[in-house]
Amino acid sequence: MNCTKCKTKAAIKIPRHHAAFCRGCFTNFVHDQVARAIKSETMFGKDDRILVAVSGGKDSLALWNILLKLGYKADGFYVDLGIGGYSERSHTMVRQFADTIGVPSGAVLHTHTVEREEGAGIKELAQLVHRPTCSTCGTIKRYQFNRAAVVQEYDVMATGHNLDDEAARLLGNVLHWQEDYLDKQGPTLPASVDGFAKKVKPLYRLSERELAAYCVVNNIQYIVDECPMAQGARTLLYKEVLNRLETESPGTKQYFYWGFLEKQRKKRASSEGMLERDQALLHPCSACGQPTTAEMCSYCKLMARAKREVSG
Ligand code: Q46
Ligand code: ZN
């Protein structure tokens, strides 16, 4: 099979676009998909400072690379969770990328070390507060990522969620009719109030398989193993189901998720009203000042509980 663009020998087939590309044209295709996502969802401009959450996996490192290649000012933010060999290997991948591609392109890598800043690794913290590891991890990562973006005056926070992630999340939200989540699921979440940075997902037009291929084609080394704490059995099941549908009928995932975005766009006027209502419920956390709907934000509650457990 030949490349749809330049007619030389193709290296990868993209059935959902009825296309095949050689390595160079595939890289251009990926860059073009991200550029279209940034433009159509008004994510950011060339003067904005972007903070990219990097985990060492294929999606986040591909995202950082693509943004730098497209000429954006993108820095990295890595959270060292203190999960033994997994954290060591993922940190190595992030550092290696930063040293060879990020820093030479003018980018900076920020690192937050949970053992040092929160006083214990993520597993120990979760045990202390009697909560599942992933929910403790999510609270800390969301809080510290937002805090780093706000304190260091970034215009926007970017994460590496891809089409498979977003389609699986949408399927879960639809199956359980989580209307609140459905209203807020999208590639751009505006900065709601002072203290909450804007959040974007520039990879929502690309699949997991395409991002893995992009890393291979562009010599980006990434950590292949999943976090050992990952229990997302349900998300994996949704991804499997969607992959089966995709094999039978290429394009299903994108019709499903992009179709949802199209409908959401039409509803935008009313959802903006909803966002305003949500904002009215927010006020500063009594401990740290970050916006929250409760008296104290979930991060401060978690840390207060951990301290009580240690001292009591
Ligand atoms: S990193 Fe954290 Fe994930 Fe590991 S502990 Fe769970 S939430 S699985 S994305
Ligand atoms: Zn707080």
PDB file of C-alpha atoms and ligand atoms in Angstrom:
ATOM      1  CA  MET A   1       0.000   0.000   0.000  1.00  0.00           C
ATOM      2  CA  ASN A   2       1.210   3.516  -0.816  1.00  0.00           C
ATOM      3  CA  CYS A   3       1.069   6.758   1.180  1.00  0.00           C
ATOM      4  CA  THR A   4      -2.151   8.690   0.499  1.00  0.00           C
ATOM      5  CA  LYS A   5      -0.174  11.943   0.387  1.00  0.00           C
ATOM      6  CA  CYS A   6       3.169  11.329  -1.332  1.00  0.00           C
ATOM      7  CA  LYS A   7       2.628   7.874  -2.928  1.00  0.00           C
ATOM      8  CA  THR A   8       5.833   6.344  -1.503  1.00  0.00           C
ATOM      9  CA  LYS A   9       5.564   3.107   0.497  1.00  0.00           C
ATOM     10  CA  ALA A  10       3.104   3.489   3.415  1.00  0.00           C
ATOM     11  CA  ALA A  11       4.127   2.581   6.992  1.00  0.00           C
ATOM     12  CA  ILE A  12       0.787   2.940   8.795  1.00  0.00           C
ATOM     13  CA  LYS A  13      -2.852   2.495   7.826  1.00  0.00           C
ATOM     14  CA  ILE A  14      -5.569   4.761   9.305  1.00  0.00           C
ATOM     15  CA  PRO A  15      -8.812   2.947   8.388  1.00  0.00           C
ATOM     16  CA  ARG A  16     -11.092   5.553  10.023  1.00  0.00           C
ATOM     17  CA  HIS A  17      -9.730   8.170   7.620  1.00  0.00           C
ATOM     18  CA  HIS A  18      -9.497   5.714   4.673  1.00  0.00           C
ATOM     19  CA  ALA A  19      -5.823   6.660   4.511  1.00  0.00           C
ATOM     20  CA  ALA A  20      -2.296   5.238   4.791  1.00  0.00           C
ATOM     21  CA  PHE A  21       0.865   7.254   5.397  1.00  0.00           C
ATOM     22  CA  CYS A  22       4.632   6.990   5.153  1.00  0.00           C
ATOM     23  CA  ARG A  23       6.549   8.013   8.306  1.00  0.00           C
ATOM     24  CA  GLY A  24       6.951  11.688   7.347  1.00  0.00           C
ATOM     25  CA  CYS A  25       3.367  12.179   6.166  1.00  0.00           C
ATOM     26  CA  PHE A  26       2.090  10.341   9.270  1.00  0.00           C
ATOM     27  CA  THR A  27       3.935  12.813  11.521  1.00  0.00           C
ATOM     28  CA  ASN A  28       2.391  15.686   9.543  1.00  0.00           C
ATOM     29  CA  PHE A  29      -1.048  14.069   9.863  1.00  0.00           C
ATOM     30  CA  VAL A  30      -0.679  13.859  13.675  1.00  0.00           C
ATOM     31  CA  HIS A  31       0.526  17.479  13.916  1.00  0.00           C
ATOM     32  CA  ASP A  32      -2.360  18.574  11.718  1.00  0.00           C
ATOM     33  CA  GLN A  33      -4.933  16.787  13.900  1.00  0.00           C
ATOM     34  CA  VAL A  34      -3.579  18.559  17.000  1.00  0.00           C
ATOM     35  CA  ALA A  35      -3.490  21.935  15.229  1.00  0.00           C
ATOM     36  CA  ARG A  36      -7.136  21.438  14.218  1.00  0.00           C
ATOM     37  CA  ALA A  37      -8.112  20.502  17.783  1.00  0.00           C
ATOM     38  CA  ILE A  38      -6.385  23.618  19.181  1.00  0.00           C
ATOM     39  CA  LYS A  39      -8.121  25.865  16.665  1.00  0.00           C
ATOM     40  CA  SER A  40     -11.627  24.388  16.665  1.00  0.00           C
ATOM     41  CA  GLU A  41     -11.821  24.230  20.477  1.00  0.00           C
ATOM     42  CA  THR A  42     -10.081  27.630  20.978  1.00  0.00           C
ATOM     43  CA  MET A  43      -7.523  26.092  23.314  1.00  0.00           C
ATOM     44  CA  PHE A  44      -4.601  28.558  23.208  1.00  0.00           C
ATOM     45  CA  GLY A  45      -2.485  30.794  20.988  1.00  0.00           C
ATOM     46  CA  LYS A  46       1.200  31.132  20.160  1.00  0.00           C
ATOM     47  CA  ASP A  47       1.776  33.683  22.969  1.00  0.00           C
ATOM     48  CA  ASP A  48       0.178  31.581  25.695  1.00  0.00           C
ATOM     49  CA  ARG A  49       2.288  29.666  28.210  1.00  0.00           C
ATOM     50  CA  ILE A  50       1.171  26.036  28.417  1.00  0.00           C
ATOM     51  CA  LEU A  51       1.860  23.577  31.242  1.00  0.00           C
ATOM     52  CA  VAL A  52       1.710  19.944  30.060  1.00  0.00           C
ATOM     53  CA  ALA A  53       1.111  17.156  32.602  1.00  0.00           C
ATOM     54  CA  VAL A  54       3.695  14.493  31.730  1.00  0.00           C
ATOM     55  CA  SER A  55       3.643  10.975  33.189  1.00  0.00           C
ATOM     56  CA  GLY A  56       6.343   9.297  31.095  1.00  0.00           C
ATOM     57  CA  GLY A  57       3.701   7.488  29.008  1.00  0.00           C
ATOM     58  CA  LYS A  58       3.247   7.774  25.228  1.00  0.00           C
ATOM     59  CA  ASP A  59       0.364  10.247  25.196  1.00  0.00           C
ATOM     60  CA  SER A  60       1.799  12.955  27.427  1.00  0.00           C
ATOM     61  CA  LEU A  61       5.301  12.809  25.917  1.00  0.00           C
ATOM     62  CA  ALA A  62       3.855  12.835  22.391  1.00  0.00           C
ATOM     63  CA  LEU A  63       1.752  15.863  23.368  1.00  0.00           C
ATOM     64  CA  TRP A  64       4.730  17.777  24.753  1.00  0.00           C
ATOM     65  CA  ASN A  65       6.727  16.967  21.624  1.00  0.00           C
ATOM     66  CA  ILE A  66       3.916  17.978  19.217  1.00  0.00           C
ATOM     67  CA  LEU A  67       3.309  21.313  20.972  1.00  0.00           C
ATOM     68  CA  LEU A  68       7.023  22.162  20.846  1.00  0.00           C
ATOM     69  CA  LYS A  69       7.232  21.128  17.181  1.00  0.00           C
ATOM     70  CA  LEU A  70       4.191  23.308  16.383  1.00  0.00           C
ATOM     71  CA  GLY A  71       6.019  26.261  17.953  1.00  0.00           C
ATOM     72  CA  TYR A  72       4.086  26.609  21.229  1.00  0.00           C
ATOM     73  CA  LYS A  73       5.615  27.612  24.572  1.00  0.00           C
ATOM     74  CA  ALA A  74       5.055  24.376  26.465  1.00  0.00           C
ATOM     75  CA  ASP A  75       6.678  23.341  29.754  1.00  0.00           C
ATOM     76  CA  GLY A  76       6.296  19.957  31.486  1.00  0.00           C
ATOM     77  CA  PHE A  77       4.924  19.111  34.928  1.00  0.00           C
ATOM     78  CA  TYR A  78       5.736  15.695  36.398  1.00  0.00           C
ATOM     79  CA  VAL A  79       4.425  14.272  39.668  1.00  0.00           C
ATOM     80  CA  ASP A  80       6.710  11.678  41.269  1.00  0.00           C
ATOM     81  CA  LEU A  81       4.191   9.494  43.130  1.00  0.00           C
ATOM     82  CA  GLY A  82       6.792   7.442  44.973  1.00  0.00           C
ATOM     83  CA  ILE A  83       5.554   4.069  43.623  1.00  0.00           C
ATOM     84  CA  GLY A  84       8.883   2.180  43.704  1.00  0.00           C
ATOM     85  CA  GLY A  85      10.355   1.012  40.390  1.00  0.00           C
ATOM     86  CA  TYR A  86       7.383   2.292  38.364  1.00  0.00           C
ATOM     87  CA  SER A  87       7.941   5.891  39.467  1.00  0.00           C
ATOM     88  CA  GLU A  88      11.712   5.572  38.930  1.00  0.00           C
ATOM     89  CA  ARG A  89      11.249   4.315  35.365  1.00  0.00           C
ATOM     90  CA  SER A  90       8.609   6.869  34.444  1.00  0.00           C
ATOM     91  CA  HIS A  91      10.721   9.691  35.916  1.00  0.00           C
ATOM     92  CA  THR A  92      13.695   8.507  33.840  1.00  0.00           C
ATOM     93  CA  MET A  93      11.594   8.652  30.643  1.00  0.00           C
ATOM     94  CA  VAL A  94      10.383  12.164  31.429  1.00  0.00           C
ATOM     95  CA  ARG A  95      13.902  13.408  32.295  1.00  0.00           C
ATOM     96  CA  GLN A  96      15.333  11.806  29.175  1.00  0.00           C
ATOM     97  CA  PHE A  97      12.730  13.533  26.999  1.00  0.00           C
ATOM     98  CA  ALA A  98      13.272  16.866  28.774  1.00  0.00           C
ATOM     99  CA  ASP A  99      17.076  16.635  28.396  1.00  0.00           C
ATOM    100  CA  THR A 100      17.096  15.637  24.738  1.00  0.00           C
ATOM    101  CA  ILE A 101      14.070  17.480  23.301  1.00  0.00           C
ATOM    102  CA  GLY A 102      12.354  19.726  25.870  1.00  0.00           C
ATOM    103  CA  VAL A 103      15.232  21.821  27.246  1.00  0.00           C
ATOM    104  CA  PRO A 104      16.998  22.217  23.851  1.00  0.00           C
ATOM    105  CA  SER A 105      13.646  23.611  22.563  1.00  0.00           C
ATOM    106  CA  GLY A 106      13.586  26.160  25.410  1.00  0.00           C
ATOM    107  CA  ALA A 107      11.162  24.252  27.676  1.00  0.00           C
ATOM    108  CA  VAL A 108      11.367  23.684  31.444  1.00  0.00           C
ATOM    109  CA  LEU A 109      10.467  20.545  33.405  1.00  0.00           C
ATOM    110  CA  HIS A 110       8.824  21.085  36.821  1.00  0.00           C
ATOM    111  CA  THR A 111       8.752  18.138  39.208  1.00  0.00           C
ATOM    112  CA  HIS A 112       6.543  17.647  42.257  1.00  0.00           C
ATOM    113  CA  THR A 113       7.745  14.869  44.579  1.00  0.00           C
ATOM    114  CA  VAL A 114       4.899  13.495  46.697  1.00  0.00           C
ATOM    115  CA  GLU A 115       7.196  11.808  49.265  1.00  0.00           C
ATOM    116  CA  ARG A 116       8.905  15.135  49.920  1.00  0.00           C
ATOM    117  CA  GLU A 117       5.963  17.557  49.660  1.00  0.00           C
ATOM    118  CA  GLU A 118       3.139  15.464  51.110  1.00  0.00           C
ATOM    119  CA  GLY A 119       5.388  13.513  53.482  1.00  0.00           C
ATOM    120  CA  ALA A 120       4.829   9.932  52.178  1.00  0.00           C
ATOM    121  CA  GLY A 121       4.420   7.990  48.931  1.00  0.00           C
ATOM    122  CA  ILE A 122       0.944   7.748  47.398  1.00  0.00           C
ATOM    123  CA  LYS A 123       0.234   4.191  48.662  1.00  0.00           C
ATOM    124  CA  GLU A 124       1.143   5.104  52.261  1.00  0.00           C
ATOM    125  CA  LEU A 125      -0.908   8.301  52.116  1.00  0.00           C
ATOM    126  CA  ALA A 126      -3.943   6.401  50.806  1.00  0.00           C
ATOM    127  CA  GLN A 127      -3.622   3.855  53.632  1.00  0.00           C
ATOM    128  CA  LEU A 128      -3.347   6.646  56.206  1.00  0.00           C
ATOM    129  CA  VAL A 129      -6.552   8.338  55.045  1.00  0.00           C
ATOM    130  CA  HIS A 130      -8.364   5.018  54.353  1.00  0.00           C
ATOM    131  CA  ARG A 131      -9.131   5.893  50.744  1.00  0.00           C
ATOM    132  CA  PRO A 132      -8.451   4.032  47.472  1.00  0.00           C
ATOM    133  CA  THR A 133      -4.964   4.779  46.103  1.00  0.00           C
ATOM    134  CA  CYS A 134      -6.246   6.126  42.780  1.00  0.00           C
ATOM    135  CA  SER A 135      -8.688   8.564  44.344  1.00  0.00           C
ATOM    136  CA  THR A 136      -5.937   9.878  46.683  1.00  0.00           C
ATOM    137  CA  CYS A 137      -3.602  10.096  43.698  1.00  0.00           C
ATOM    138  CA  GLY A 138      -6.212  11.925  41.596  1.00  0.00           C
ATOM    139  CA  THR A 139      -6.851  14.508  44.337  1.00  0.00           C
ATOM    140  CA  ILE A 140      -3.130  15.238  44.763  1.00  0.00           C
ATOM    141  CA  LYS A 141      -2.303  15.340  41.044  1.00  0.00           C
ATOM    142  CA  ARG A 142      -5.254  17.617  40.172  1.00  0.00           C
ATOM    143  CA  TYR A 143      -4.487  19.947  43.054  1.00  0.00           C
ATOM    144  CA  GLN A 144      -0.734  20.233  42.498  1.00  0.00           C
ATOM    145  CA  PHE A 145      -1.068  20.552  38.711  1.00  0.00           C
ATOM    146  CA  ASN A 146      -3.578  23.393  39.052  1.00  0.00           C
ATOM    147  CA  ARG A 147      -1.529  25.024  41.812  1.00  0.00           C
ATOM    148  CA  ALA A 148       1.659  24.938  39.718  1.00  0.00           C
ATOM    149  CA  ALA A 149      -0.211  26.462  36.755  1.00  0.00           C
ATOM    150  CA  VAL A 150      -1.784  29.253  38.832  1.00  0.00           C
ATOM    151  CA  VAL A 151       1.292  30.107  40.961  1.00  0.00           C
ATOM    152  CA  GLN A 152       3.639  30.149  37.962  1.00  0.00           C
ATOM    153  CA  GLU A 153       1.141  32.050  35.836  1.00  0.00           C
ATOM    154  CA  TYR A 154       0.599  29.587  33.011  1.00  0.00           C
ATOM    155  CA  ASP A 155      -2.326  30.441  30.727  1.00  0.00           C
ATOM    156  CA  VAL A 156      -3.488  26.878  30.285  1.00  0.00           C
ATOM    157  CA  MET A 157      -2.969  23.299  31.526  1.00  0.00           C
ATOM    158  CA  ALA A 158      -2.834  20.520  28.893  1.00  0.00           C
ATOM    159  CA  THR A 159      -3.264  16.771  29.415  1.00  0.00           C
ATOM    160  CA  GLY A 160      -2.622  13.847  27.055  1.00  0.00           C
ATOM    161  CA  HIS A 161      -6.156  12.351  27.018  1.00  0.00           C
ATOM    162  CA  ASN A 162      -6.710  10.762  23.599  1.00  0.00           C
ATOM    163  CA  LEU A 163      -9.761   9.725  21.551  1.00  0.00           C
ATOM    164  CA  ASP A 164      -9.893   6.271  23.209  1.00  0.00           C
ATOM    165  CA  ASP A 165      -9.832   7.812  26.710  1.00  0.00           C
ATOM    166  CA  GLU A 166     -12.531  10.333  25.913  1.00  0.00           C
ATOM    167  CA  ALA A 167     -14.783   7.889  24.028  1.00  0.00           C
ATOM    168  CA  ALA A 168     -14.503   5.353  26.912  1.00  0.00           C
ATOM    169  CA  ARG A 169     -15.295   8.082  29.423  1.00  0.00           C
ATOM    170  CA  LEU A 170     -18.272   9.198  27.370  1.00  0.00           C
ATOM    171  CA  LEU A 171     -19.564   5.612  27.143  1.00  0.00           C
ATOM    172  CA  GLY A 172     -19.279   5.283  30.948  1.00  0.00           C
ATOM    173  CA  ASN A 173     -21.081   8.587  31.511  1.00  0.00           C
ATOM    174  CA  VAL A 174     -23.851   7.645  29.080  1.00  0.00           C
ATOM    175  CA  LEU A 175     -24.293   4.131  30.497  1.00  0.00           C
ATOM    176  CA  HIS A 176     -24.747   5.573  33.971  1.00  0.00           C
ATOM    177  CA  TRP A 177     -26.532   8.755  32.799  1.00  0.00           C
ATOM    178  CA  GLN A 178     -24.066  10.927  34.667  1.00  0.00           C
ATOM    179  CA  GLU A 179     -25.575  14.137  33.341  1.00  0.00           C
ATOM    180  CA  ASP A 180     -23.382  16.441  35.433  1.00  0.00           C
ATOM    181  CA  TYR A 181     -20.259  14.776  34.050  1.00  0.00           C
ATOM    182  CA  LEU A 182     -21.675  14.772  30.509  1.00  0.00           C
ATOM    183  CA  ASP A 183     -22.176  18.524  30.671  1.00  0.00           C
ATOM    184  CA  LYS A 184     -18.567  19.056  31.721  1.00  0.00           C
ATOM    185  CA  GLN A 185     -16.892  16.477  29.457  1.00  0.00           C
ATOM    186  CA  GLY A 186     -15.104  18.277  26.659  1.00  0.00           C
ATOM    187  CA  PRO A 187     -11.654  19.110  25.309  1.00  0.00           C
ATOM    188  CA  THR A 188     -11.675  22.655  26.717  1.00  0.00           C
ATOM    189  CA  LEU A 189     -12.692  23.619  30.240  1.00  0.00           C
ATOM    190  CA  PRO A 190     -12.407  27.386  30.698  1.00  0.00           C
ATOM    191  CA  ALA A 191     -10.724  28.993  33.714  1.00  0.00           C
ATOM    192  CA  SER A 192     -13.890  29.226  35.817  1.00  0.00           C
ATOM    193  CA  VAL A 193     -12.737  31.656  38.499  1.00  0.00           C
ATOM    194  CA  ASP A 194      -9.465  33.100  39.804  1.00  0.00           C
ATOM    195  CA  GLY A 195      -7.494  30.182  41.157  1.00  0.00           C
ATOM    196  CA  PHE A 196      -8.656  27.605  38.584  1.00  0.00           C
ATOM    197  CA  ALA A 197      -6.570  27.407  35.407  1.00  0.00           C
ATOM    198  CA  LYS A 198      -8.045  26.629  31.971  1.00  0.00           C
ATOM    199  CA  LYS A 199      -7.730  22.918  31.038  1.00  0.00           C
ATOM    200  CA  VAL A 200      -7.421  21.448  27.542  1.00  0.00           C
ATOM    201  CA  LYS A 201      -7.011  18.033  25.857  1.00  0.00           C
ATOM    202  CA  PRO A 202      -5.356  18.634  22.467  1.00  0.00           C
ATOM    203  CA  LEU A 203      -5.069  14.893  21.605  1.00  0.00           C
ATOM    204  CA  TYR A 204      -8.804  14.152  21.505  1.00  0.00           C
ATOM    205  CA  ARG A 205      -8.713  13.652  17.699  1.00  0.00           C
ATOM    206  CA  LEU A 206      -6.013  10.924  17.885  1.00  0.00           C
ATOM    207  CA  SER A 207      -6.289   7.289  18.956  1.00  0.00           C
ATOM    208  CA  GLU A 208      -4.033   5.388  21.345  1.00  0.00           C
ATOM    209  CA  ARG A 209      -2.650   3.336  18.456  1.00  0.00           C
ATOM    210  CA  GLU A 210      -1.809   6.466  16.453  1.00  0.00           C
ATOM    211  CA  LEU A 211      -0.009   8.043  19.417  1.00  0.00           C
ATOM    212  CA  ALA A 212       2.043   4.898  20.065  1.00  0.00           C
ATOM    213  CA  ALA A 213       2.999   4.883  16.365  1.00  0.00           C
ATOM    214  CA  TYR A 214       3.880   8.602  16.535  1.00  0.00           C
ATOM    215  CA  CYS A 215       6.305   7.916  19.418  1.00  0.00           C
ATOM    216  CA  VAL A 216       7.950   5.033  17.536  1.00  0.00           C
ATOM    217  CA  VAL A 217       8.262   7.021  14.292  1.00  0.00           C
ATOM    218  CA  ASN A 218       9.732  10.020  16.144  1.00  0.00           C
ATOM    219  CA  ASN A 219      12.062   8.046  18.452  1.00  0.00           C
ATOM    220  CA  ILE A 220      10.295   9.090  21.650  1.00  0.00           C
ATOM    221  CA  GLN A 221      11.047   6.589  24.418  1.00  0.00           C
ATOM    222  CA  TYR A 222       8.160   6.100  26.855  1.00  0.00           C
ATOM    223  CA  ILE A 223       7.184   3.827  29.718  1.00  0.00           C
ATOM    224  CA  VAL A 224       5.054   0.988  28.368  1.00  0.00           C
ATOM    225  CA  ASP A 225       3.917  -0.572  31.663  1.00  0.00           C
ATOM    226  CA  GLU A 226       0.765   0.684  33.353  1.00  0.00           C
ATOM    227  CA  CYS A 227       0.951   2.059  36.882  1.00  0.00           C
ATOM    228  CA  PRO A 228       0.780  -1.036  39.187  1.00  0.00           C
ATOM    229  CA  MET A 229      -2.050   0.620  41.115  1.00  0.00           C
ATOM    230  CA  ALA A 230      -4.239   0.903  37.989  1.00  0.00           C
ATOM    231  CA  GLN A 231      -7.555  -0.776  38.714  1.00  0.00           C
ATOM    232  CA  GLY A 232      -9.485   0.893  35.898  1.00  0.00           C
ATOM    233  CA  ALA A 233     -11.052  -2.456  34.894  1.00  0.00           C
ATOM    234  CA  ARG A 234     -14.229  -0.698  33.862  1.00  0.00           C
ATOM    235  CA  THR A 235     -12.467   1.853  31.638  1.00  0.00           C
ATOM    236  CA  LEU A 236     -10.458  -0.984  30.058  1.00  0.00           C
ATOM    237  CA  LEU A 237     -13.683  -2.886  29.381  1.00  0.00           C
ATOM    238  CA  TYR A 238     -15.248   0.174  27.704  1.00  0.00           C
ATOM    239  CA  LYS A 239     -12.109   0.587  25.590  1.00  0.00           C
ATOM    240  CA  GLU A 240     -12.241  -3.076  24.565  1.00  0.00           C
ATOM    241  CA  VAL A 241     -15.900  -2.804  23.566  1.00  0.00           C
ATOM    242  CA  LEU A 242     -15.219   0.349  21.535  1.00  0.00           C
ATOM    243  CA  ASN A 243     -12.214  -1.321  19.880  1.00  0.00           C
ATOM    244  CA  ARG A 244     -14.399  -4.239  18.795  1.00  0.00           C
ATOM    245  CA  LEU A 245     -16.893  -1.826  17.277  1.00  0.00           C
ATOM    246  CA  GLU A 246     -14.042   0.097  15.643  1.00  0.00           C
ATOM    247  CA  THR A 247     -12.649  -3.066  14.026  1.00  0.00           C
ATOM    248  CA  GLU A 248     -16.062  -3.959  12.615  1.00  0.00           C
ATOM    249  CA  SER A 249     -16.860  -0.437  11.605  1.00  0.00           C
ATOM    250  CA  PRO A 250     -13.874   1.952  11.398  1.00  0.00           C
ATOM    251  CA  GLY A 251     -14.722   5.473  12.558  1.00  0.00           C
ATOM    252  CA  THR A 252     -17.191   4.420  15.305  1.00  0.00           C
ATOM    253  CA  LYS A 253     -15.118   5.975  18.104  1.00  0.00           C
ATOM    254  CA  GLN A 254     -14.738   9.295  16.389  1.00  0.00           C
ATOM    255  CA  TYR A 255     -18.400   9.445  15.300  1.00  0.00           C
ATOM    256  CA  PHE A 256     -19.390   8.704  18.887  1.00  0.00           C
ATOM    257  CA  TYR A 257     -17.155  11.287  20.584  1.00  0.00           C
ATOM    258  CA  TRP A 258     -17.007  13.984  17.918  1.00  0.00           C
ATOM    259  CA  GLY A 259     -20.778  13.663  17.424  1.00  0.00           C
ATOM    260  CA  PHE A 260     -21.212  14.289  21.147  1.00  0.00           C
ATOM    261  CA  LEU A 261     -18.981  17.382  20.913  1.00  0.00           C
ATOM    262  CA  GLU A 262     -21.038  18.687  18.009  1.00  0.00           C
ATOM    263  CA  LYS A 263     -24.264  18.358  20.009  1.00  0.00           C
ATOM    264  CA  GLN A 264     -22.583  19.942  23.032  1.00  0.00           C
ATOM    265  CA  ARG A 265     -21.474  22.903  20.907  1.00  0.00           C
ATOM    266  CA  LYS A 266     -25.096  23.549  19.955  1.00  0.00           C
ATOM    267  CA  LYS A 267     -26.065  23.492  23.613  1.00  0.00           C
ATOM    268  CA  ARG A 268     -23.202  25.816  24.565  1.00  0.00           C
ATOM    269  CA  ALA A 269     -25.356  28.847  25.400  1.00  0.00           C
ATOM    270  CA  SER A 270     -27.280  26.960  28.057  1.00  0.00           C
ATOM    271  CA  SER A 271     -24.201  25.182  29.432  1.00  0.00           C
ATOM    272  CA  GLU A 272     -22.495  28.539  29.879  1.00  0.00           C
ATOM    273  CA  GLY A 273     -25.379  29.473  32.117  1.00  0.00           C
ATOM    274  CA  MET A 274     -24.723  26.306  34.064  1.00  0.00           C
ATOM    275  CA  LEU A 275     -21.035  27.108  34.394  1.00  0.00           C
ATOM    276  CA  GLU A 276     -21.977  30.467  35.878  1.00  0.00           C
ATOM    277  CA  ARG A 277     -24.210  28.749  38.411  1.00  0.00           C
ATOM    278  CA  ASP A 278     -21.308  26.449  39.344  1.00  0.00           C
ATOM    279  CA  GLN A 279     -19.020  29.435  39.734  1.00  0.00           C
ATOM    280  CA  ALA A 280     -21.443  31.092  42.116  1.00  0.00           C
ATOM    281  CA  LEU A 281     -21.037  28.079  44.435  1.00  0.00           C
ATOM    282  CA  LEU A 282     -17.248  28.419  44.569  1.00  0.00           C
ATOM    283  CA  HIS A 283     -15.399  30.264  47.323  1.00  0.00           C
ATOM    284  CA  PRO A 284     -11.818  30.118  48.672  1.00  0.00           C
ATOM    285  CA  CYS A 285     -10.748  27.052  50.700  1.00  0.00           C
ATOM    286  CA  SER A 286     -10.380  28.040  54.372  1.00  0.00           C
ATOM    287  CA  ALA A 287      -6.893  26.472  54.483  1.00  0.00           C
ATOM    288  CA  CYS A 288      -5.218  27.165  51.118  1.00  0.00           C
ATOM    289  CA  GLY A 289      -7.435  29.675  49.303  1.00  0.00           C
ATOM    290  CA  GLN A 290      -8.001  27.536  46.190  1.00  0.00           C
ATOM    291  CA  PRO A 291     -11.626  27.687  44.963  1.00  0.00           C
ATOM    292  CA  THR A 292     -13.898  24.963  46.312  1.00  0.00           C
ATOM    293  CA  THR A 293     -17.600  24.322  46.870  1.00  0.00           C
ATOM    294  CA  ALA A 294     -17.020  23.029  50.433  1.00  0.00           C
ATOM    295  CA  GLU A 295     -15.516  24.888  53.385  1.00  0.00           C
ATOM    296  CA  MET A 296     -12.152  23.191  52.810  1.00  0.00           C
ATOM    297  CA  CYS A 297     -10.936  21.799  49.452  1.00  0.00           C
ATOM    298  CA  SER A 298     -10.567  18.024  49.037  1.00  0.00           C
ATOM    299  CA  TYR A 299      -6.753  18.226  49.030  1.00  0.00           C
ATOM    300  CA  CYS A 300      -6.598  20.143  52.343  1.00  0.00           C
ATOM    301  CA  LYS A 301      -9.157  17.750  53.880  1.00  0.00           C
ATOM    302  CA  LEU A 302      -7.044  14.795  52.771  1.00  0.00           C
ATOM    303  CA  MET A 303      -3.821  16.270  54.163  1.00  0.00           C
ATOM    304  CA  ALA A 304      -5.507  17.285  57.448  1.00  0.00           C
ATOM    305  CA  ARG A 305      -6.755  13.720  57.854  1.00  0.00           C
ATOM    306  CA  ALA A 306      -3.300  12.290  57.118  1.00  0.00           C
ATOM    307  CA  LYS A 307      -1.765  14.565  59.784  1.00  0.00           C
ATOM    308  CA  ARG A 308      -4.418  13.566  62.356  1.00  0.00           C
ATOM    309  CA  GLU A 309      -3.738   9.868  61.671  1.00  0.00           C
ATOM    310  CA  VAL A 310       0.024  10.353  62.085  1.00  0.00           C
ATOM    311  CA  SER A 311      -0.234  12.354  65.292  1.00  0.00           C
ATOM    312  CA  GLY A 312      -3.183  10.470  66.810  1.00  0.00           C
TER     313      GLY A 312
HETATM  314  S1  Q46 B   1      -1.126   6.982  38.440  1.00  0.00           S
HETATM  315 FE1  Q46 B   1      -2.373   7.380  40.231  1.00  0.00          FE
HETATM  316 FE2  Q46 B   1      -3.210   6.421  37.905  1.00  0.00          FE
HETATM  317 FE3  Q46 B   1      -1.435   5.011  39.350  1.00  0.00          FE
HETATM  318  S2  Q46 B   1      -2.147   5.528  41.403  1.00  0.00           S
HETATM  319 FE4  Q46 B   1      -3.995   5.248  40.172  1.00  0.00          FE
HETATM  320  S3  Q46 B   1      -4.459   7.301  39.516  1.00  0.00           S
HETATM  321  S4  Q46 B   1      -3.247   4.232  38.362  1.00  0.00           S
HETATM  322  S5  Q46 B   1      -3.803   7.532  36.114  1.00  0.00           S
HETATM  323 ZN    ZN B   2      -7.347  23.845  50.224  1.00  0.00          ZN
END
